[in-house]
Short mmCIF file of C-alpha atoms in Angstrom, two decimals:
data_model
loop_
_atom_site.label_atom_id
_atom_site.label_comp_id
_atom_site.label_asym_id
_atom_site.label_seq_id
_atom_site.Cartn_x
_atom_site.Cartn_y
_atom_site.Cartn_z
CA UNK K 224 0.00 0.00 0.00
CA UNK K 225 1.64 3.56 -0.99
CA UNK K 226 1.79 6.12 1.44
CA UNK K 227 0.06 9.26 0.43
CA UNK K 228 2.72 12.26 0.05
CA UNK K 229 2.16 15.44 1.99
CA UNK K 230 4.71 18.12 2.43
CA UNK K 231 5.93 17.93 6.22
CA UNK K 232 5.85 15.63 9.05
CA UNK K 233 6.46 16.87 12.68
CA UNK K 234 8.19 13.92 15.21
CA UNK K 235 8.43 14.38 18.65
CA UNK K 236 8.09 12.52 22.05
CA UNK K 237 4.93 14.46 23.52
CA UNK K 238 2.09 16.16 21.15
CA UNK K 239 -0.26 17.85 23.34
CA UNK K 240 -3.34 18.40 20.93
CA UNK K 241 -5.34 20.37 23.32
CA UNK K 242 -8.25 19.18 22.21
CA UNK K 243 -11.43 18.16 23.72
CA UNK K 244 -10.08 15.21 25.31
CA UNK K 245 -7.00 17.34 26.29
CA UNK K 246 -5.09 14.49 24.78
CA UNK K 247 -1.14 14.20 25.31
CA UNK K 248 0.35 11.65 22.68
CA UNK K 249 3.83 9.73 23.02
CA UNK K 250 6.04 9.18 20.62
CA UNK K 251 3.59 11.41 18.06
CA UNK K 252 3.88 12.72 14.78
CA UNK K 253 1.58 15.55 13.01
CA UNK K 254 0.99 15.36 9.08
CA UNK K 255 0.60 18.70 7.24
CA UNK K 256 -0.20 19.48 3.49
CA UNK K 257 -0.31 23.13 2.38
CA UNK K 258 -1.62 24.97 5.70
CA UNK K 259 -3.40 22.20 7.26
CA UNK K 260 -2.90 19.31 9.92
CA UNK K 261 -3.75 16.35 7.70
CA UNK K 262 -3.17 13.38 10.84
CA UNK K 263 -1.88 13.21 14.51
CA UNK K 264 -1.00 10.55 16.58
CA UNK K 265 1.08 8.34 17.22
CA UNK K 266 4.30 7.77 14.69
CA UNK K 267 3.75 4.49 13.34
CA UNK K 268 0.19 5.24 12.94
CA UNK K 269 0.87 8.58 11.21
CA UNK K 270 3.98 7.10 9.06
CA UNK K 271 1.92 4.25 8.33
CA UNK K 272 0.09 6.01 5.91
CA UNK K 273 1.86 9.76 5.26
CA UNK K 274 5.69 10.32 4.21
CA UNK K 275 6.38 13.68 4.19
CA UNK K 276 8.26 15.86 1.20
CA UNK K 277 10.47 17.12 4.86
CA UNK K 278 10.34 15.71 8.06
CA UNK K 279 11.15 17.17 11.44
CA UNK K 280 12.35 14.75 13.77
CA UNK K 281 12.62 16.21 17.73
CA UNK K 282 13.10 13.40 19.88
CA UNK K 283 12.53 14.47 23.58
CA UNK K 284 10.65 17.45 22.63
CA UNK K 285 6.92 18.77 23.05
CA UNK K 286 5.05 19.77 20.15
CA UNK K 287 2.28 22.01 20.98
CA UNK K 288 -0.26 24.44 18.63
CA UNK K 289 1.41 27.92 18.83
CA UNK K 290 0.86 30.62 21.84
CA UNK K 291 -1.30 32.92 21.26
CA UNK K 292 -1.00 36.43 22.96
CA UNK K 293 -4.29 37.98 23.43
CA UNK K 294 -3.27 41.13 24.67
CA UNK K 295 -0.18 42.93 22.75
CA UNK K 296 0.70 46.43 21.50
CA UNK K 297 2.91 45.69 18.63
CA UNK K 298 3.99 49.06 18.51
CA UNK K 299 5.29 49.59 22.66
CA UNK K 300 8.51 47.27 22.14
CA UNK K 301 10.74 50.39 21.53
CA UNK K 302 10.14 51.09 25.10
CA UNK K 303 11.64 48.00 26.60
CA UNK K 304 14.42 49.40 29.13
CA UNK K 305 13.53 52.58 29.02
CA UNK K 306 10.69 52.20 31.94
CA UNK K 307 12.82 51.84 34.64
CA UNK K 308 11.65 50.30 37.58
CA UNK K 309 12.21 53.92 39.36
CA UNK K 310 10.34 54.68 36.05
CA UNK K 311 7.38 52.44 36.72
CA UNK K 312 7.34 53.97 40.60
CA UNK K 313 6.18 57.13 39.62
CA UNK K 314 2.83 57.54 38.01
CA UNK K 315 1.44 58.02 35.76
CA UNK K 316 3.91 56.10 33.28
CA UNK K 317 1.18 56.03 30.88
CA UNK K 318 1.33 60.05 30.74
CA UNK K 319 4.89 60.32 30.67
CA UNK K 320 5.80 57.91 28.53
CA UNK K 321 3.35 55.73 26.80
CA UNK K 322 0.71 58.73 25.43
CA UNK K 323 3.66 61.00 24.46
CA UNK K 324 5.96 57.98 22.33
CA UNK K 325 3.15 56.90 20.48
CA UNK K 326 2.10 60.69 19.24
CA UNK K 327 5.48 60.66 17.85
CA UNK K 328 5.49 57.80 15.90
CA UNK K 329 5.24 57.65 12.30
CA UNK K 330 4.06 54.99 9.84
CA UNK K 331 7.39 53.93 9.02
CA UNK K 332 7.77 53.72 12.78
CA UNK K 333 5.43 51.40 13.15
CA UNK K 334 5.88 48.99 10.26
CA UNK K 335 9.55 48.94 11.92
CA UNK K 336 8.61 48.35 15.26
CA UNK K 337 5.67 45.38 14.32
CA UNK K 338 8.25 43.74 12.81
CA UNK K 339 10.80 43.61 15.37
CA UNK K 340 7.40 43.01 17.94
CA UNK K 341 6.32 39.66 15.77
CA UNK K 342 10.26 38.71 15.71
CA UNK K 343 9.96 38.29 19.21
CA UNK K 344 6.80 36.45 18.54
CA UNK K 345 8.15 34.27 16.35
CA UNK K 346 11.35 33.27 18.68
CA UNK K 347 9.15 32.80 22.02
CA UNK K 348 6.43 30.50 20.10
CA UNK K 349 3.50 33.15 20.04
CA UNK K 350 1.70 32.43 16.46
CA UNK K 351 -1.32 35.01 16.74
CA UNK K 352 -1.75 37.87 18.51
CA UNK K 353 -4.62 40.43 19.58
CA UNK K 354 -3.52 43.97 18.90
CA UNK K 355 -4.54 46.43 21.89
CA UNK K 356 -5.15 49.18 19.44
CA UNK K 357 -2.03 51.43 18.24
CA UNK K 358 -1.16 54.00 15.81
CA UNK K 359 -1.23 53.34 12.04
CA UNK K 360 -2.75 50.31 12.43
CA UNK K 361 -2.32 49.26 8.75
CA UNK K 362 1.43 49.05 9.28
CA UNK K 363 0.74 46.32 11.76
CA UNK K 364 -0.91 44.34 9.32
CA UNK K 365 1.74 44.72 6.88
CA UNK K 366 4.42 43.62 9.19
CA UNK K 367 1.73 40.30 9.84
CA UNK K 368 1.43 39.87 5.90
CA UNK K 369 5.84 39.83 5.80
CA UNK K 370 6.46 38.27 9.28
CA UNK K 371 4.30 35.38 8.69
CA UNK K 372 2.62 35.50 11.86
CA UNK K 373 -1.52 34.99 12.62
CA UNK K 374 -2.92 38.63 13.93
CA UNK K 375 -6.03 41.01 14.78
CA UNK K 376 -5.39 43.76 14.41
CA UNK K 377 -7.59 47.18 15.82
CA UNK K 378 -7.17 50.69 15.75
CA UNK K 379 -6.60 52.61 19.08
CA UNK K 380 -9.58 54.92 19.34
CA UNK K 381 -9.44 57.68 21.60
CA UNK K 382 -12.55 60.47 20.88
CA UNK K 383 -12.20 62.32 24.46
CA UNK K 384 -9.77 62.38 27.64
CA UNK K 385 -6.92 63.99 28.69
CA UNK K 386 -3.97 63.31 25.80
CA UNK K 387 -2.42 65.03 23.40
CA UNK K 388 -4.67 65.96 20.73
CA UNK K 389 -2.59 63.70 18.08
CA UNK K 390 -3.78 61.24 19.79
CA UNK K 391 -7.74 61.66 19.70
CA UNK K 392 -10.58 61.50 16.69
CA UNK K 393 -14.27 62.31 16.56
CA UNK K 394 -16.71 59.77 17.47
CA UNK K 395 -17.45 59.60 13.90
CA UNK K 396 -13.72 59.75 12.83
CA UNK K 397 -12.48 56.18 15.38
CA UNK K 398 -16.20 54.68 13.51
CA UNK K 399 -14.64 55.79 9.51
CA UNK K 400 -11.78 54.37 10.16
CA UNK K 401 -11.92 51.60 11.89
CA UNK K 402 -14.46 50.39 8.85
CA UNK K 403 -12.19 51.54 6.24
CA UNK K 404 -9.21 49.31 8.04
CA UNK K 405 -11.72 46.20 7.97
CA UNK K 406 -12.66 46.56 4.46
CA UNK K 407 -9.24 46.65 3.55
CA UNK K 408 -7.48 44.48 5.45
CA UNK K 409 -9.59 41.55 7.11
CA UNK K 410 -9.18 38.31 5.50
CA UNK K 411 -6.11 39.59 3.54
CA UNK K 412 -2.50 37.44 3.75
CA UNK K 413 -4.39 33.94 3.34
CA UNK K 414 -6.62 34.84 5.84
CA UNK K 415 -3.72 35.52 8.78
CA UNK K 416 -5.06 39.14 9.06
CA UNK K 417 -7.94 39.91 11.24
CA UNK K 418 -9.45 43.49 12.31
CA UNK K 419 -11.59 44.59 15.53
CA UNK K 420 -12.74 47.15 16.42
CA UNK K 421 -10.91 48.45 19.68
CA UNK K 422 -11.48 51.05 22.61
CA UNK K 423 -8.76 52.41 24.73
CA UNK K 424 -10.72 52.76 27.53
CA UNK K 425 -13.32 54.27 29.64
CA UNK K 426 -12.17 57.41 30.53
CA UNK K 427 -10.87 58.06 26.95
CA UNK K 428 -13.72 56.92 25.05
CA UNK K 429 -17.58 58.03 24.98
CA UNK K 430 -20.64 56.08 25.69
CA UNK K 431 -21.67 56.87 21.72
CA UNK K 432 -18.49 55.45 20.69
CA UNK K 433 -18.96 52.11 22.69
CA UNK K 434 -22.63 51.91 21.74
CA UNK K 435 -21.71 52.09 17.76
CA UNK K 436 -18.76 50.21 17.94
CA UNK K 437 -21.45 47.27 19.68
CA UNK K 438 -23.44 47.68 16.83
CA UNK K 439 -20.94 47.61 14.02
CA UNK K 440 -18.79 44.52 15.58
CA UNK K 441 -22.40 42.18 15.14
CA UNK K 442 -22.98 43.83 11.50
CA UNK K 443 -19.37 42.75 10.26
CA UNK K 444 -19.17 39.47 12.65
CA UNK K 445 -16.07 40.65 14.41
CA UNK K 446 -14.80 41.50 17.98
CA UNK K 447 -14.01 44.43 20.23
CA UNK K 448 -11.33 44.56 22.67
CA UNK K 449 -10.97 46.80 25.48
CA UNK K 450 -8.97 48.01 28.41
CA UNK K 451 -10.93 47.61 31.39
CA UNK K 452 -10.79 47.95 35.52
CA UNK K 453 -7.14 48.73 35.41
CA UNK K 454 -6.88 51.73 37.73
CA UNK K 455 -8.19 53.29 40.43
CA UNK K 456 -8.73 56.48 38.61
CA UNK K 457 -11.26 54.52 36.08
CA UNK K 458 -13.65 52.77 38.99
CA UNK K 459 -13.72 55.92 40.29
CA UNK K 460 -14.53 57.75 36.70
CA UNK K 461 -17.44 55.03 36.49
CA UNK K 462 -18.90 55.35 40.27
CA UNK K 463 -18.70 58.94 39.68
CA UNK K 464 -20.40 59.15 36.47
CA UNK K 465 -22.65 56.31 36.14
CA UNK K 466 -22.87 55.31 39.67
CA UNK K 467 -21.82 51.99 38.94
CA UNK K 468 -18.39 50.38 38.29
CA UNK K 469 -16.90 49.64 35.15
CA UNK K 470 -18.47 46.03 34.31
CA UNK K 471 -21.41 46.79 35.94
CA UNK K 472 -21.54 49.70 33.68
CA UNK K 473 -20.53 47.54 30.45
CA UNK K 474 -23.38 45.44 31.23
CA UNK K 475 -25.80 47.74 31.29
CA UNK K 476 -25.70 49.37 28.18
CA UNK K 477 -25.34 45.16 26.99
CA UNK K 478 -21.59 45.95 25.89
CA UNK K 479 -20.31 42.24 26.93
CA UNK K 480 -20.81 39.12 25.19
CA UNK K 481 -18.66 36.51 23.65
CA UNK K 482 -17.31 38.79 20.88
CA UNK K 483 -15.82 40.73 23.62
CA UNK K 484 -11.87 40.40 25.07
CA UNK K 485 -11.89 42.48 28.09
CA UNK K 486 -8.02 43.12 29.19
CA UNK K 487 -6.72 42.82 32.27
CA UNK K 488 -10.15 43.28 34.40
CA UNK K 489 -8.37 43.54 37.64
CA UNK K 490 -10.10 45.48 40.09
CA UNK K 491 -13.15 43.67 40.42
CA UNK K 492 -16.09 42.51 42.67
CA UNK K 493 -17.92 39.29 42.92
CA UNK K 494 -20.26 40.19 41.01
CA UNK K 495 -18.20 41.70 38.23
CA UNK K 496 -17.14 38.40 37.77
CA UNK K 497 -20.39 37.05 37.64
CA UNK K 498 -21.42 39.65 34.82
CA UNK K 499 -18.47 38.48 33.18
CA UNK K 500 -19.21 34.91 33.05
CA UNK K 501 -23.43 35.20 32.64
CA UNK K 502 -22.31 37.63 29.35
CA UNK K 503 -19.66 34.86 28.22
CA UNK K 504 -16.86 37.72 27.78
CA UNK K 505 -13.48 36.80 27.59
CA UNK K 506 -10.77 37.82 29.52
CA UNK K 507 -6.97 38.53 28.75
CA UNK K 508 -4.69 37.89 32.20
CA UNK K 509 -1.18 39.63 31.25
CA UNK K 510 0.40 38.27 34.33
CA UNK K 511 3.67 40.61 34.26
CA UNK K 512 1.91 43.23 33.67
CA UNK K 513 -1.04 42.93 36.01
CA UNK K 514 0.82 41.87 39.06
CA UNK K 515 3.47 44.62 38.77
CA UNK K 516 0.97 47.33 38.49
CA UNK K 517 -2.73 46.25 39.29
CA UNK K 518 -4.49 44.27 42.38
CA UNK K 519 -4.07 40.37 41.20
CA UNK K 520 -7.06 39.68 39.05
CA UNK K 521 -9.79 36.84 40.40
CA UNK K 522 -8.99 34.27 37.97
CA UNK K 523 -9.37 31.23 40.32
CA UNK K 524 -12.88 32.95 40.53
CA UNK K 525 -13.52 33.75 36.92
CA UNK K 526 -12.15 30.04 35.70
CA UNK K 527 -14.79 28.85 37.88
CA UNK K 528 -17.42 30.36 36.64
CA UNK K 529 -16.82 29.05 33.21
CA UNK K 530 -14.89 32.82 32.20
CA UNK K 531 -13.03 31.40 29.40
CA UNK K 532 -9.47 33.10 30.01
CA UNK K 533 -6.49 33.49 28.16
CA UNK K 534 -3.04 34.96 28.38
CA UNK K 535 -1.94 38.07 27.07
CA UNK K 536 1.69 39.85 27.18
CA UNK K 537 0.73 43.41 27.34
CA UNK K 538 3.32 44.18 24.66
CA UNK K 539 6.85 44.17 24.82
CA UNK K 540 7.47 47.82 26.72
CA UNK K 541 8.25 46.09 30.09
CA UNK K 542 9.06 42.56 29.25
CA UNK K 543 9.72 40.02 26.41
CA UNK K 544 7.02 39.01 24.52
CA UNK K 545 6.70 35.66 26.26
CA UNK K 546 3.23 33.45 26.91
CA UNK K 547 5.14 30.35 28.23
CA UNK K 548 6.87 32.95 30.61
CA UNK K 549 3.43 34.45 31.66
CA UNK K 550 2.16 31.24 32.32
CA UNK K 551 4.45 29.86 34.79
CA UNK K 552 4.82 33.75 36.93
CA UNK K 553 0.78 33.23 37.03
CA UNK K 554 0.55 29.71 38.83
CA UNK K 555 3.49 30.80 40.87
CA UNK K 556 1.55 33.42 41.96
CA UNK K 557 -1.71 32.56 42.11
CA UNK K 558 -0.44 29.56 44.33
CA UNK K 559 0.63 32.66 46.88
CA UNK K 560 -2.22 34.98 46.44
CA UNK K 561 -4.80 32.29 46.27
CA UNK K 562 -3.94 29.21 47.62
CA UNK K 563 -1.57 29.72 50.66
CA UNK K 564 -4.46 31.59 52.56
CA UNK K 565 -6.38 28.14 51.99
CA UNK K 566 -3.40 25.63 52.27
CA UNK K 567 -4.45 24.90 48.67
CA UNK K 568 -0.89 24.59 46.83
CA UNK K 569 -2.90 24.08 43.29
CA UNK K 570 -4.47 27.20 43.30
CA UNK K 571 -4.75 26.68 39.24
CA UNK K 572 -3.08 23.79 37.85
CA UNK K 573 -0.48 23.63 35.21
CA UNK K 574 -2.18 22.20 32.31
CA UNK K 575 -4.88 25.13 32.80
CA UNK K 576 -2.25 27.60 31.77
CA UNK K 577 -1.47 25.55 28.78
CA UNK K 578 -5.28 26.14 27.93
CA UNK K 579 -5.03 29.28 28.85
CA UNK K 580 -1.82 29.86 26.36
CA UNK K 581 -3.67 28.48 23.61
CA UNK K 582 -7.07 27.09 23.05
CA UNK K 583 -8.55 29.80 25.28
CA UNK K 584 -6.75 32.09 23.32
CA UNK K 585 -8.05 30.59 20.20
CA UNK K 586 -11.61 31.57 21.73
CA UNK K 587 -10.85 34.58 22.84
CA UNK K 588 -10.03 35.88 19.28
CA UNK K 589 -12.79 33.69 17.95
CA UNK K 590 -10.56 31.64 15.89
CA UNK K 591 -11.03 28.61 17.57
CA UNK K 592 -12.77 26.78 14.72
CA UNK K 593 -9.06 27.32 12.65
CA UNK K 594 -6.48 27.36 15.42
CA UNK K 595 -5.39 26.52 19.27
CA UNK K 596 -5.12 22.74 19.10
CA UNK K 597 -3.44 20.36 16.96
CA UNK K 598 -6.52 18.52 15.23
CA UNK K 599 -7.02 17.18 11.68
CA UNK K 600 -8.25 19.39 9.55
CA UNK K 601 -7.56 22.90 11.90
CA UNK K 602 -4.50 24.89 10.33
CA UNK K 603 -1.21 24.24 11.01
CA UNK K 604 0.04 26.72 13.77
CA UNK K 605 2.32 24.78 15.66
CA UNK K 606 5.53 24.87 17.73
CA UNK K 607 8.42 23.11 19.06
CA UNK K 608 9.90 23.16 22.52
CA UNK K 609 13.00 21.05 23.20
CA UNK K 610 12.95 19.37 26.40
CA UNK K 611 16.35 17.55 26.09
CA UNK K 612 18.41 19.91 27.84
CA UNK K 613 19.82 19.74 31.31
CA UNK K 614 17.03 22.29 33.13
CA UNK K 615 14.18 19.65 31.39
CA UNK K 616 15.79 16.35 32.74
CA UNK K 617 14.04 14.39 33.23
CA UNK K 618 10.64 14.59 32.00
CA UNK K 619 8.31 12.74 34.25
CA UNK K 620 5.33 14.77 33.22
CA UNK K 621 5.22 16.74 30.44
CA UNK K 622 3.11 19.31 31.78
CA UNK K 623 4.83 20.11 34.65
CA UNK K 624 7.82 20.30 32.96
CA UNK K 625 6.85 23.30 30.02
CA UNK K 626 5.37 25.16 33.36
CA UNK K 627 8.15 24.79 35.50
CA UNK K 628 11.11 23.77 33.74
CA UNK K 629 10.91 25.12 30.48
CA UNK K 630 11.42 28.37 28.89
CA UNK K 631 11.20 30.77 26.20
CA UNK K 632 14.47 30.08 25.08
CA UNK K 633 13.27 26.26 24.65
CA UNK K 634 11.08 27.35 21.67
CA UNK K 635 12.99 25.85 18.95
CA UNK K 636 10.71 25.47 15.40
CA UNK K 637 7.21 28.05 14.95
CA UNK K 638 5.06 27.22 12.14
CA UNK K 639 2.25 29.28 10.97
CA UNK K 640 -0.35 28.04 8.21
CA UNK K 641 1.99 25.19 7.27
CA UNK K 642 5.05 27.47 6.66
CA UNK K 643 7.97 27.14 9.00
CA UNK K 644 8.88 30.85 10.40
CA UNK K 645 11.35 29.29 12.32
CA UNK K 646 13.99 25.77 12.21
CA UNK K 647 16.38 25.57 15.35
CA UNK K 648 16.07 28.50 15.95
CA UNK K 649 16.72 30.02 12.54
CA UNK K 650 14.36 32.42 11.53
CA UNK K 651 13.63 32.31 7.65
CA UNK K 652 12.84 36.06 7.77
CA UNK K 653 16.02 37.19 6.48
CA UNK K 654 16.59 41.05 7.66
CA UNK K 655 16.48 40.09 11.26
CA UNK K 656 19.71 42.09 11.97
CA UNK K 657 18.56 45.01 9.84
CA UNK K 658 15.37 45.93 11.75
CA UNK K 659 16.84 45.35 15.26
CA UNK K 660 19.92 47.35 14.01
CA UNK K 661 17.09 50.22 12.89
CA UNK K 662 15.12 50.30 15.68
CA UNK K 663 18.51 50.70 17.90
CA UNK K 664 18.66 53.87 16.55
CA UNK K 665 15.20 54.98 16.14
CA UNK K 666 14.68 54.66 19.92
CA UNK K 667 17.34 57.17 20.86
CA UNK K 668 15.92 59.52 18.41
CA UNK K 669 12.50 58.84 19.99
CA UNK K 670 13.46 58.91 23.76
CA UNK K 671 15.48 62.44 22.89
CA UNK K 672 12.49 63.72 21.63
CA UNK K 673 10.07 63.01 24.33
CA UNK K 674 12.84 63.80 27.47
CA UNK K 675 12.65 66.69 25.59
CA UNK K 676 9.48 67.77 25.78
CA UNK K 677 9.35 67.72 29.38
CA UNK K 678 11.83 70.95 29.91
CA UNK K 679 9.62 72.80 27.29
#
């Protein structure tokens, strides 16, 4: 009996499908032809009936479907080292340095820093992202249609608040737009490129703007993404002016639902949470990010409830772009901030942040149907972490292992849609050296201009 031909096969020692049955296979194999999984399972099952044009052979590795960050700002990663921990100390950051770098940008800016953002990506095993909402938001998805990667991408819309005029649009204005960016660019680059519609956040957006951008997100079947409950300053902004708080305020005006990714959602009550979960909203937990500057969000709570939760980086301005990274600094501590107080040294279990990094993530960006677990027939998103080194012997359980044990650095082979982005560790994008080199340079020009403007 011939074997039918496809173009690669995948070997490795663990597959973890994520899929229904949250299946782990030994000794596995994956089939793909073009930019779909054709077959998993195990070798001489798969190899009994594909040979592949290439094969990948990993040994003591784990084979997983791709992170997926669903909370980034593609265009923040120029700002890595410049906010200082004494930086970060004295608020508001967000005034002194986030709102006044991205007015300066330019479009060339952006394409520049994307690029560099989804290198990252592509190293650390993240295969589609959620764009927060930045400047020029059509650069982003032209550094998505070069880089390779899987992204939605969203407009920040800002049509009130305290920021520099640059920065802000009429209600009517963020609404153009944002169409205009759909209608050219969702679908486009085989289908990699998304668009949402996005809003900064409460106290920099109006009611009108949230009620049309509702109604516009159901006529073109798409999602919305928001920051929400991150600060003091914005429960207060709600209590004051609505005499509610934040998701209490969303749910009024019937804002949540499934096609919904509310980020961060930190400051919370009980029944926030509940709101959250009756409205099947999604939340993105950027663990870093959220720890270092908010109160620790409820997910033990939320995950209870059914609040399907995924992982987001928050960008790259404080920290690598790195899901497996979040993942382990979450069940660390959650096990503190949850469990200890209960002599419960779960709190949330390892292979929940591997749902969490990418199935729920799949959800989140309603993708699901396409991406987040290695299945016949889903596309081919999917990475390779070696676990053969010293720090990841021995492998008793797999799981455990990628949580605890494993890193980043790990991440050996990313493929998106079939096409390998990455083999040991050698990216196929060849002007890595080029855009780092650039945006060495551009972020001295940029951090000039902006220490400048605080003497004038």
């Amino acid at each position: 009996m011939s074997k039918e031909l496809v173009d690669l096969i995948v070997r490795a020692k663990y597959v973890f499908t994520m899929n229904p049955n949250e299946e782990v296979i030994v000794n596995g194999a994956i089939a793909i032809s073009k930019d779909r999984i054709v077959s998993v399972g195990r070798k001489s099952e798969v190899e009994g009936k594909y040979r592949g044009e290439k094969t990948l052979d990993y040994g003591r590795a784990a084979v997983l479907p791709g992170f997926i960050d669903a909370h980034t700002h593609n265009a923040q990663t120029l700002l890595r080292g410049v906010i200082t921990d004494y930086e970060i100390s004295i608020p508001p950051v967000w005034l002194r340095y986030l709102i006044p770098y991205e007015s300066l940008l330019k479009p060339e800016d952006v394409k520049l820093i994307a690029t560099l953002t989804q290198l990252n990506m592509i190293e650390h095993g993240v295969t589609a992202f959620l764009e927060a909402g930045g400047p020029y938001p059509e650069k982003i998805a032209e550094a998505v249609a070069e880089t390779g990667v899987r992204g939605v991408v969203t407009m920040s819309t800002v049509d009130m608040g305290n920021v520099p005029e640059a920065m802000k649009m009429s209600t009517e204005e963020a609404v153009k737009r944002t169409i205009g960016l759909i209608e050219n660019w969702h679908g486009k680059a085989d289908g990699r490129i998304r668009v949402w519609f996005s809003l900064r956040q409460m106290i920099l957006c109006t009611q009108d703007l949230y009620f049309k951008f509702k109604e516009l997100a159901k006529r073109y079947n798409v999602g919305i993404t928001t920051h929400v409950s991150e600060a003091h300053v914005e429960v207060e902004y709600s209590l004051e002016r609505f005499k509610k708080r934040p998701i209490e305020r969303l749910y009024e005006i019937g804002f949540l639902g499934s096609n919904v990714v509310l980020a961060h959602a930190a400051f919370l009550t009980p029944r926030e949470v509940k709101l959250i979960a009756e409205t099947k909203t999604n939340v993105a937990y950027c663990p870093s990010i959220d720890h270092m500057l908010m109160s620790p969000p409820r997910i033990p709570e939320m995950l209870s409830l059914g609040v399907n939760v995924a992982l987001g980086s928050d960008g790259g301005f404080k920290t690598g772009i790195d899901i497996l990274g979040e993942a382990r600094l979450a069940s660390i501590i959650i096990k503190q901030y949850y469990g200890f107080p209960f002599h419960d040294r779960t709190g949330v279990p390892a292979e929940k942040f591997l749902e969490m990094a990418t199935i729920n993530g799949a959800k989140a960006l309603m993708w699901d149907r396409e991406i987040g677990s290695i299945e016949p027939g889903k596309k081919a998103d999917i990475i390779v972490i070696d676990l053969s080194r010293p720090h990841t012997t021995p492998v008793n359980d797999p799981a455990t292992t990628l949580i605890y044990c494993a890193n980043a650095g790990d991440v050996v082979t990313t493929i998106v849609d079939g096409k390998i982005l990455m083999e040991n560790k050698r990216h196929t994008y060849r002007k890595v050296h080029e855009v780092m080199e650039k945006a060495l340079k551009r972020t001295e020009e940029l951090m000039e201009e902006i220490r400048g403007s605080w003497k004038r």
